[in-house]
């Protein structure tokens, strides 16, 4: 979710980004940490690739929310 952040963007956030897979994302980061909240708008399966974690497939039900926190890459 975060590998494409430019190094000049030391902190930031956005809310309500909609992905094609039917997930709405809220992302926040600073110089050391990143946090993501994902909410499924419909039943969906996604592959999560979060910094310093092994990529994994996740199945979400409509309305289900997951939160991820970690170190910034």
PDB file of C-alpha atoms in Angstrom:
ATOM      1  CA  UNK A   1       0.000   0.000   0.000  1.00  0.00           C
ATOM      2  CA  UNK A   2       2.818   2.436   0.757  1.00  0.00           C
ATOM      3  CA  UNK A   3       5.913   1.584  -1.333  1.00  0.00           C
ATOM      4  CA  UNK A   4       5.137   4.243  -3.949  1.00  0.00           C
ATOM      5  CA  UNK A   5       5.222   7.178  -1.510  1.00  0.00           C
ATOM      6  CA  UNK A   6       7.813   9.736  -2.569  1.00  0.00           C
ATOM      7  CA  UNK A   7      10.515  10.290   0.059  1.00  0.00           C
ATOM      8  CA  UNK A   8       9.620  14.017   0.080  1.00  0.00           C
ATOM      9  CA  UNK A   9       6.185  13.170   1.504  1.00  0.00           C
ATOM     10  CA  UNK A  10       7.242  12.745   5.130  1.00  0.00           C
ATOM     11  CA  UNK A  11       3.662  12.811   6.366  1.00  0.00           C
ATOM     12  CA  UNK A  12       0.200  12.815   4.918  1.00  0.00           C
ATOM     13  CA  UNK A  13      -3.174  11.165   4.731  1.00  0.00           C
ATOM     14  CA  UNK A  14      -6.139  10.611   2.535  1.00  0.00           C
ATOM     15  CA  UNK A  15      -9.586   9.263   3.204  1.00  0.00           C
ATOM     16  CA  UNK A  16     -12.174   7.564   1.067  1.00  0.00           C
ATOM     17  CA  UNK A  17      -9.981   6.344  -1.802  1.00  0.00           C
ATOM     18  CA  UNK A  18     -12.012   3.717  -3.667  1.00  0.00           C
ATOM     19  CA  UNK A  19     -10.244   0.779  -5.263  1.00  0.00           C
ATOM     20  CA  UNK A  20     -11.573  -1.279  -8.187  1.00  0.00           C
ATOM     21  CA  UNK A  21     -11.847  -4.323  -5.940  1.00  0.00           C
ATOM     22  CA  UNK A  22     -14.692  -2.750  -3.940  1.00  0.00           C
ATOM     23  CA  UNK A  23     -12.624  -1.498  -1.004  1.00  0.00           C
ATOM     24  CA  UNK A  24     -12.530   2.034   0.430  1.00  0.00           C
ATOM     25  CA  UNK A  25      -9.160   2.997   1.946  1.00  0.00           C
ATOM     26  CA  UNK A  26      -8.077   5.539   4.531  1.00  0.00           C
ATOM     27  CA  UNK A  27      -4.280   5.878   4.702  1.00  0.00           C
ATOM     28  CA  UNK A  28      -2.083   7.917   7.063  1.00  0.00           C
ATOM     29  CA  UNK A  29       1.677   8.090   7.399  1.00  0.00           C
ATOM     30  CA  UNK A  30       4.493  10.060   8.974  1.00  0.00           C
ATOM     31  CA  UNK A  31       8.262   9.703   8.758  1.00  0.00           C
ATOM     32  CA  UNK A  32       8.294   6.374  10.646  1.00  0.00           C
ATOM     33  CA  UNK A  33       4.808   4.831  10.735  1.00  0.00           C
ATOM     34  CA  UNK A  34       1.951   4.038   8.362  1.00  0.00           C
ATOM     35  CA  UNK A  35      -1.641   3.028   9.015  1.00  0.00           C
ATOM     36  CA  UNK A  36      -4.353   1.767   6.699  1.00  0.00           C
ATOM     37  CA  UNK A  37      -8.059   1.176   7.269  1.00  0.00           C
ATOM     38  CA  UNK A  38      -9.795  -0.834   4.558  1.00  0.00           C
ATOM     39  CA  UNK A  39     -13.574  -1.229   4.353  1.00  0.00           C
ATOM     40  CA  UNK A  40     -15.209  -3.607   1.883  1.00  0.00           C
ATOM     41  CA  UNK A  41     -18.152  -2.149  -0.018  1.00  0.00           C
ATOM     42  CA  UNK A  42     -19.043  -5.643  -1.261  1.00  0.00           C
ATOM     43  CA  UNK A  43     -17.741  -9.161  -0.747  1.00  0.00           C
ATOM     44  CA  UNK A  44     -14.256  -9.203  -2.202  1.00  0.00           C
ATOM     45  CA  UNK A  45     -10.858 -10.862  -2.129  1.00  0.00           C
ATOM     46  CA  UNK A  46      -7.721  -8.725  -2.166  1.00  0.00           C
ATOM     47  CA  UNK A  47      -3.972  -9.239  -1.923  1.00  0.00           C
ATOM     48  CA  UNK A  48      -2.426  -7.063   0.775  1.00  0.00           C
ATOM     49  CA  UNK A  49       1.189  -6.000   0.450  1.00  0.00           C
ATOM     50  CA  UNK A  50       1.969  -3.971   3.563  1.00  0.00           C
ATOM     51  CA  UNK A  51       5.488  -2.757   4.509  1.00  0.00           C
ATOM     52  CA  UNK A  52       7.639  -5.344   6.311  1.00  0.00           C
ATOM     53  CA  UNK A  53       4.919  -8.038   6.004  1.00  0.00           C
ATOM     54  CA  UNK A  54       4.514 -11.050   3.773  1.00  0.00           C
ATOM     55  CA  UNK A  55       1.870 -10.382   1.084  1.00  0.00           C
ATOM     56  CA  UNK A  56      -1.346 -12.228   1.831  1.00  0.00           C
ATOM     57  CA  UNK A  57      -4.749 -12.795   0.309  1.00  0.00           C
ATOM     58  CA  UNK A  58      -7.669 -11.553   2.398  1.00  0.00           C
ATOM     59  CA  UNK A  59     -11.382 -12.193   1.922  1.00  0.00           C
ATOM     60  CA  UNK A  60     -13.699  -9.455   3.206  1.00  0.00           C
ATOM     61  CA  UNK A  61     -17.467  -9.457   3.615  1.00  0.00           C
ATOM     62  CA  UNK A  62     -19.511  -6.399   2.668  1.00  0.00           C
ATOM     63  CA  UNK A  63     -19.114  -3.799   5.424  1.00  0.00           C
ATOM     64  CA  UNK A  64     -16.129  -5.535   7.034  1.00  0.00           C
ATOM     65  CA  UNK A  65     -13.224  -3.288   8.087  1.00  0.00           C
ATOM     66  CA  UNK A  66      -9.604  -4.187   8.771  1.00  0.00           C
ATOM     67  CA  UNK A  67      -6.875  -1.937  10.200  1.00  0.00           C
ATOM     68  CA  UNK A  68      -3.154  -2.311   9.573  1.00  0.00           C
ATOM     69  CA  UNK A  69      -0.283  -0.472  11.253  1.00  0.00           C
ATOM     70  CA  UNK A  70       3.446  -0.722  10.681  1.00  0.00           C
ATOM     71  CA  UNK A  71       6.768   0.907  10.017  1.00  0.00           C
ATOM     72  CA  UNK A  72       7.113   3.037   6.931  1.00  0.00           C
ATOM     73  CA  UNK A  73       9.230   1.463   4.194  1.00  0.00           C
TER      74      UNK A  73
END
